[in-house]
Amino acid sequence: MTRLTDQAHARISDILRAGETAIDATAGNGHDTCFLCQTVGPTGHVYAIDIQESALEQTATQLAEVDCFHCELICCDHSLLAEIVPAEHQGATGAIMFNLGYLPGGDHSLITQEATTVKALDAAIDYLRPGGILTILAYPGHPGGEAETGAIVKWMNQLPASEFKTETILARSSAPTAPRLLIVTRQES
């Protein structure tokens, strides 16, 4: 079975176009940021957010290795997304990615939190253009992850079906602690 991150990339590749804006709300080690930058190309723009400076340093290194410099790296909590990404991108952003949990190789006690993630998702949904996609990789198996995943599922279930399509893809296991890819697409007008 294909890894969930690869599945997220494949789904975004079908939707995100060259020249568009994209957001990586949890930059981490920079893999999703690089993918988004390569997908939007040199005429597009990516905003990459992470609360840890070390994550952004790793992301900057990744971007330099693939010659992607049309990315703005922002050190702050993803819950401030609406204050960071200019309002001109509301309703005009092709893709937004969240990869939750902790920074791989970093301090595992620093994790994304239920309240700030839901606030970030509330903001992110307003940025999606018609046909745009939001992907959330959630990890209910780590401390705090189950509550965060539950809050995200509840948030998704409250989205109006007339405006948004939602989907859940489980990892290889259907265990309650298995990682999952949650996808929201804004319906075309």
PDB file of C-alpha atoms in Angstrom:
ATOM      1  CA  MET A   1       0.000   0.000   0.000  1.00  0.00           C
ATOM      2  CA  THR A   2       1.217   3.491  -0.802  1.00  0.00           C
ATOM      3  CA  ARG A   3       2.308   5.666   2.151  1.00  0.00           C
ATOM      4  CA  LEU A   4      -0.268   8.219   3.264  1.00  0.00           C
ATOM      5  CA  THR A   5       2.094  11.123   2.516  1.00  0.00           C
ATOM      6  CA  ASP A   6       2.510   9.846  -1.040  1.00  0.00           C
ATOM      7  CA  GLN A   7      -1.263   9.528  -1.362  1.00  0.00           C
ATOM      8  CA  ALA A   8      -1.673  13.128  -0.172  1.00  0.00           C
ATOM      9  CA  HIS A   9       0.904  14.284  -2.737  1.00  0.00           C
ATOM     10  CA  ALA A  10      -0.832  12.340  -5.511  1.00  0.00           C
ATOM     11  CA  ARG A  11      -4.218  13.843  -4.696  1.00  0.00           C
ATOM     12  CA  ILE A  12      -2.771  17.351  -4.554  1.00  0.00           C
ATOM     13  CA  SER A  13      -0.903  16.812  -7.843  1.00  0.00           C
ATOM     14  CA  ASP A  14      -4.273  16.228  -9.513  1.00  0.00           C
ATOM     15  CA  ILE A  15      -5.595  19.594  -8.289  1.00  0.00           C
ATOM     16  CA  LEU A  16      -2.818  22.124  -7.613  1.00  0.00           C
ATOM     17  CA  ARG A  17      -1.718  24.076 -10.689  1.00  0.00           C
ATOM     18  CA  ALA A  18       1.471  25.875 -11.651  1.00  0.00           C
ATOM     19  CA  GLY A  19       1.384  29.520 -10.612  1.00  0.00           C
ATOM     20  CA  GLU A  20      -0.989  28.975  -7.689  1.00  0.00           C
ATOM     21  CA  THR A  21      -0.568  29.634  -3.990  1.00  0.00           C
ATOM     22  CA  ALA A  22      -0.267  26.744  -1.531  1.00  0.00           C
ATOM     23  CA  ILE A  23       0.163  26.526   2.234  1.00  0.00           C
ATOM     24  CA  ASP A  24       2.095  24.024   4.330  1.00  0.00           C
ATOM     25  CA  ALA A  25       0.613  24.677   7.774  1.00  0.00           C
ATOM     26  CA  THR A  26       3.091  22.345   9.525  1.00  0.00           C
ATOM     27  CA  ALA A  27       6.399  22.539   7.651  1.00  0.00           C
ATOM     28  CA  GLY A  28       8.253  19.973   9.771  1.00  0.00           C
ATOM     29  CA  ASN A  29      11.282  18.646   7.914  1.00  0.00           C
ATOM     30  CA  GLY A  30      10.231  20.368   4.693  1.00  0.00           C
ATOM     31  CA  HIS A  31       9.186  17.429   2.527  1.00  0.00           C
ATOM     32  CA  ASP A  32       5.636  18.688   1.919  1.00  0.00           C
ATOM     33  CA  THR A  33       6.879  22.257   1.474  1.00  0.00           C
ATOM     34  CA  CYS A  34       9.320  21.142  -1.243  1.00  0.00           C
ATOM     35  CA  PHE A  35       6.590  19.122  -2.932  1.00  0.00           C
ATOM     36  CA  LEU A  36       4.249  22.130  -2.940  1.00  0.00           C
ATOM     37  CA  CYS A  37       6.982  24.441  -4.271  1.00  0.00           C
ATOM     38  CA  GLN A  38       7.822  22.060  -7.090  1.00  0.00           C
ATOM     39  CA  THR A  39       4.137  21.659  -7.935  1.00  0.00           C
ATOM     40  CA  VAL A  40       3.326  25.387  -8.139  1.00  0.00           C
ATOM     41  CA  GLY A  41       6.594  26.046  -9.969  1.00  0.00           C
ATOM     42  CA  PRO A  42       8.569  29.282 -10.069  1.00  0.00           C
ATOM     43  CA  THR A  43       5.482  31.398 -10.791  1.00  0.00           C
ATOM     44  CA  GLY A  44       3.609  30.086  -7.744  1.00  0.00           C
ATOM     45  CA  HIS A  45       4.115  30.806  -4.075  1.00  0.00           C
ATOM     46  CA  VAL A  46       4.127  28.682  -0.917  1.00  0.00           C
ATOM     47  CA  TYR A  47       3.688  29.746   2.692  1.00  0.00           C
ATOM     48  CA  ALA A  48       5.311  27.297   5.123  1.00  0.00           C
ATOM     49  CA  ILE A  49       4.455  27.622   8.807  1.00  0.00           C
ATOM     50  CA  ASP A  50       6.001  25.890  11.795  1.00  0.00           C
ATOM     51  CA  ILE A  51       6.243  26.749  15.471  1.00  0.00           C
ATOM     52  CA  GLN A  52       9.798  25.397  15.713  1.00  0.00           C
ATOM     53  CA  GLU A  53      12.691  27.358  14.256  1.00  0.00           C
ATOM     54  CA  SER A  54      14.653  24.117  13.818  1.00  0.00           C
ATOM     55  CA  ALA A  55      11.899  22.788  11.547  1.00  0.00           C
ATOM     56  CA  LEU A  56      12.112  25.874   9.356  1.00  0.00           C
ATOM     57  CA  GLU A  57      15.898  25.565   9.205  1.00  0.00           C
ATOM     58  CA  GLN A  58      15.500  21.984   7.960  1.00  0.00           C
ATOM     59  CA  THR A  59      12.867  23.143   5.483  1.00  0.00           C
ATOM     60  CA  ALA A  60      15.167  25.906   4.195  1.00  0.00           C
ATOM     61  CA  THR A  61      17.928  23.326   3.661  1.00  0.00           C
ATOM     62  CA  GLN A  62      15.523  21.071   1.735  1.00  0.00           C
ATOM     63  CA  LEU A  63      14.345  23.992  -0.416  1.00  0.00           C
ATOM     64  CA  ALA A  64      17.913  25.044  -1.243  1.00  0.00           C
ATOM     65  CA  GLU A  65      18.771  21.498  -2.335  1.00  0.00           C
ATOM     66  CA  VAL A  66      16.018  21.574  -4.974  1.00  0.00           C
ATOM     67  CA  ASP A  67      16.443  25.254  -5.923  1.00  0.00           C
ATOM     68  CA  CYS A  68      13.007  26.319  -4.672  1.00  0.00           C
ATOM     69  CA  PHE A  69      13.055  29.878  -3.407  1.00  0.00           C
ATOM     70  CA  HIS A  70       9.460  31.007  -3.970  1.00  0.00           C
ATOM     71  CA  CYS A  71       8.490  30.069  -0.424  1.00  0.00           C
ATOM     72  CA  GLU A  72       7.926  32.170   2.650  1.00  0.00           C
ATOM     73  CA  LEU A  73       8.994  30.440   5.880  1.00  0.00           C
ATOM     74  CA  ILE A  74       7.080  31.666   8.925  1.00  0.00           C
ATOM     75  CA  CYS A  75       7.894  30.725  12.511  1.00  0.00           C
ATOM     76  CA  CYS A  76       4.667  30.741  14.506  1.00  0.00           C
ATOM     77  CA  ASP A  77       1.747  28.571  15.542  1.00  0.00           C
ATOM     78  CA  HIS A  78      -0.442  27.340  12.690  1.00  0.00           C
ATOM     79  CA  SER A  79      -3.484  28.644  14.546  1.00  0.00           C
ATOM     80  CA  LEU A  80      -2.393  32.115  13.374  1.00  0.00           C
ATOM     81  CA  LEU A  81      -2.728  31.156   9.708  1.00  0.00           C
ATOM     82  CA  ALA A  82      -5.347  33.830   8.992  1.00  0.00           C
ATOM     83  CA  GLU A  83      -3.079  36.503  10.458  1.00  0.00           C
ATOM     84  CA  ILE A  84      -0.037  35.328   8.482  1.00  0.00           C
ATOM     85  CA  VAL A  85      -1.246  34.482   4.993  1.00  0.00           C
ATOM     86  CA  PRO A  86      -2.501  37.630   3.237  1.00  0.00           C
ATOM     87  CA  ALA A  87      -6.285  37.895   2.874  1.00  0.00           C
ATOM     88  CA  GLU A  88      -5.897  38.209  -0.907  1.00  0.00           C
ATOM     89  CA  HIS A  89      -5.340  34.426  -0.942  1.00  0.00           C
ATOM     90  CA  GLN A  90      -8.679  33.664   0.730  1.00  0.00           C
ATOM     91  CA  GLY A  91     -10.815  31.695  -1.698  1.00  0.00           C
ATOM     92  CA  ALA A  92      -7.852  31.489  -4.107  1.00  0.00           C
ATOM     93  CA  THR A  93      -5.455  28.884  -2.628  1.00  0.00           C
ATOM     94  CA  GLY A  94      -5.096  25.593  -4.489  1.00  0.00           C
ATOM     95  CA  ALA A  95      -3.833  23.332  -1.703  1.00  0.00           C
ATOM     96  CA  ILE A  96      -3.201  23.350   2.042  1.00  0.00           C
ATOM     97  CA  MET A  97      -1.354  20.593   3.891  1.00  0.00           C
ATOM     98  CA  PHE A  98      -1.224  19.633   7.562  1.00  0.00           C
ATOM     99  CA  ASN A  99       1.046  16.846   8.825  1.00  0.00           C
ATOM    100  CA  LEU A 100       0.301  16.719  12.528  1.00  0.00           C
ATOM    101  CA  GLY A 101       1.980  15.282  15.595  1.00  0.00           C
ATOM    102  CA  TYR A 102       5.618  15.998  16.378  1.00  0.00           C
ATOM    103  CA  LEU A 103       8.710  16.900  14.382  1.00  0.00           C
ATOM    104  CA  PRO A 104      10.376  13.646  13.266  1.00  0.00           C
ATOM    105  CA  GLY A 105      13.814  13.568  14.837  1.00  0.00           C
ATOM    106  CA  GLY A 106      12.822  16.420  17.174  1.00  0.00           C
ATOM    107  CA  ASP A 107      11.386  16.774  20.662  1.00  0.00           C
ATOM    108  CA  HIS A 108       8.401  14.398  20.806  1.00  0.00           C
ATOM    109  CA  SER A 109       6.894  16.359  23.695  1.00  0.00           C
ATOM    110  CA  LEU A 110       6.267  19.289  21.307  1.00  0.00           C
ATOM    111  CA  ILE A 111       3.117  18.213  19.477  1.00  0.00           C
ATOM    112  CA  THR A 112       0.322  19.866  17.574  1.00  0.00           C
ATOM    113  CA  GLN A 113      -2.649  20.533  19.822  1.00  0.00           C
ATOM    114  CA  GLU A 114      -6.357  19.910  19.332  1.00  0.00           C
ATOM    115  CA  ALA A 115      -7.484  23.516  19.958  1.00  0.00           C
ATOM    116  CA  THR A 116      -4.848  25.208  17.797  1.00  0.00           C
ATOM    117  CA  THR A 117      -5.249  22.700  14.981  1.00  0.00           C
ATOM    118  CA  VAL A 118      -9.019  23.193  14.804  1.00  0.00           C
ATOM    119  CA  LYS A 119      -8.505  26.977  14.821  1.00  0.00           C
ATOM    120  CA  ALA A 120      -5.990  26.582  11.966  1.00  0.00           C
ATOM    121  CA  LEU A 121      -8.431  24.402  10.026  1.00  0.00           C
ATOM    122  CA  ASP A 122     -11.219  26.966  10.509  1.00  0.00           C
ATOM    123  CA  ALA A 123      -8.945  29.571   8.936  1.00  0.00           C
ATOM    124  CA  ALA A 124      -7.558  27.272   6.238  1.00  0.00           C
ATOM    125  CA  ILE A 125     -10.950  26.300   4.861  1.00  0.00           C
ATOM    126  CA  ASP A 126     -11.617  29.950   3.958  1.00  0.00           C
ATOM    127  CA  TYR A 127      -8.455  30.016   1.841  1.00  0.00           C
ATOM    128  CA  LEU A 128      -9.402  27.135  -0.460  1.00  0.00           C
ATOM    129  CA  ARG A 129     -10.460  28.059  -3.976  1.00  0.00           C
ATOM    130  CA  PRO A 130     -13.352  26.179  -5.611  1.00  0.00           C
ATOM    131  CA  GLY A 131     -11.934  22.744  -6.390  1.00  0.00           C
ATOM    132  CA  GLY A 132      -9.062  23.303  -3.909  1.00  0.00           C
ATOM    133  CA  ILE A 133      -7.851  20.592  -1.554  1.00  0.00           C
ATOM    134  CA  LEU A 134      -6.926  20.404   2.125  1.00  0.00           C
ATOM    135  CA  THR A 135      -5.044  17.338   3.393  1.00  0.00           C
ATOM    136  CA  ILE A 136      -4.532  16.444   7.044  1.00  0.00           C
ATOM    137  CA  LEU A 137      -2.243  13.621   8.097  1.00  0.00           C
ATOM    138  CA  ALA A 138      -3.296  12.703  11.643  1.00  0.00           C
ATOM    139  CA  TYR A 139      -1.613  10.352  14.094  1.00  0.00           C
ATOM    140  CA  PRO A 140      -3.977   9.202  16.865  1.00  0.00           C
ATOM    141  CA  GLY A 141      -1.395   6.773  18.277  1.00  0.00           C
ATOM    142  CA  HIS A 142       0.804   9.277  20.130  1.00  0.00           C
ATOM    143  CA  PRO A 143      -0.110  11.080  23.385  1.00  0.00           C
ATOM    144  CA  GLY A 144      -2.643  13.797  22.527  1.00  0.00           C
ATOM    145  CA  GLY A 145      -3.083  12.469  18.999  1.00  0.00           C
ATOM    146  CA  GLU A 146      -6.325  10.627  19.643  1.00  0.00           C
ATOM    147  CA  ALA A 147      -8.079  13.729  20.984  1.00  0.00           C
ATOM    148  CA  GLU A 148      -6.705  15.863  18.145  1.00  0.00           C
ATOM    149  CA  THR A 149      -7.833  13.352  15.513  1.00  0.00           C
ATOM    150  CA  GLY A 150     -11.282  13.117  17.098  1.00  0.00           C
ATOM    151  CA  ALA A 151     -11.626  16.903  17.062  1.00  0.00           C
ATOM    152  CA  ILE A 152     -10.635  17.019  13.391  1.00  0.00           C
ATOM    153  CA  VAL A 153     -13.146  14.333  12.440  1.00  0.00           C
ATOM    154  CA  LYS A 154     -15.846  16.239  14.339  1.00  0.00           C
ATOM    155  CA  TRP A 155     -14.802  19.446  12.538  1.00  0.00           C
ATOM    156  CA  MET A 156     -14.964  17.688   9.155  1.00  0.00           C
ATOM    157  CA  ASN A 157     -18.401  16.235   9.915  1.00  0.00           C
ATOM    158  CA  GLN A 158     -19.730  19.743  10.554  1.00  0.00           C
ATOM    159  CA  LEU A 159     -18.655  21.072   7.145  1.00  0.00           C
ATOM    160  CA  PRO A 160     -21.647  21.666   4.835  1.00  0.00           C
ATOM    161  CA  ALA A 161     -21.854  18.790   2.326  1.00  0.00           C
ATOM    162  CA  SER A 162     -23.125  21.216  -0.295  1.00  0.00           C
ATOM    163  CA  GLU A 163     -19.780  23.053  -0.164  1.00  0.00           C
ATOM    164  CA  PHE A 164     -17.216  20.410   0.803  1.00  0.00           C
ATOM    165  CA  LYS A 165     -16.460  16.769   0.091  1.00  0.00           C
ATOM    166  CA  THR A 166     -14.652  14.884   2.865  1.00  0.00           C
ATOM    167  CA  GLU A 167     -12.797  11.609   2.807  1.00  0.00           C
ATOM    168  CA  THR A 168     -10.766   9.468   5.216  1.00  0.00           C
ATOM    169  CA  ILE A 169      -8.012   7.100   4.123  1.00  0.00           C
ATOM    170  CA  LEU A 170      -6.608   4.767   6.785  1.00  0.00           C
ATOM    171  CA  ALA A 171      -3.064   3.472   6.894  1.00  0.00           C
ATOM    172  CA  ARG A 172      -2.451  -0.242   6.395  1.00  0.00           C
ATOM    173  CA  SER A 173      -4.183  -1.003   9.664  1.00  0.00           C
ATOM    174  CA  SER A 174      -7.732  -0.150  10.607  1.00  0.00           C
ATOM    175  CA  ALA A 175      -6.742   0.046  14.283  1.00  0.00           C
ATOM    176  CA  PRO A 176      -8.021   3.147  16.094  1.00  0.00           C
ATOM    177  CA  THR A 177      -4.409   4.269  16.616  1.00  0.00           C
ATOM    178  CA  ALA A 178      -3.412   3.935  12.947  1.00  0.00           C
ATOM    179  CA  PRO A 179      -2.435   7.102  11.067  1.00  0.00           C
ATOM    180  CA  ARG A 180      -5.022   8.480   8.691  1.00  0.00           C
ATOM    181  CA  LEU A 181      -5.214  10.897   5.810  1.00  0.00           C
ATOM    182  CA  LEU A 182      -8.195  13.218   6.023  1.00  0.00           C
ATOM    183  CA  ILE A 183      -9.080  15.098   2.834  1.00  0.00           C
ATOM    184  CA  VAL A 184     -11.397  18.044   2.294  1.00  0.00           C
ATOM    185  CA  THR A 185     -12.110  19.445  -1.162  1.00  0.00           C
ATOM    186  CA  ARG A 186     -14.144  22.559  -1.842  1.00  0.00           C
ATOM    187  CA  GLN A 187     -16.878  21.860  -4.360  1.00  0.00           C
ATOM    188  CA  GLU A 188     -16.654  23.625  -7.714  1.00  0.00           C
ATOM    189  CA  SER A 189     -19.164  26.450  -8.033  1.00  0.00           C
TER     190      SER A 189
END
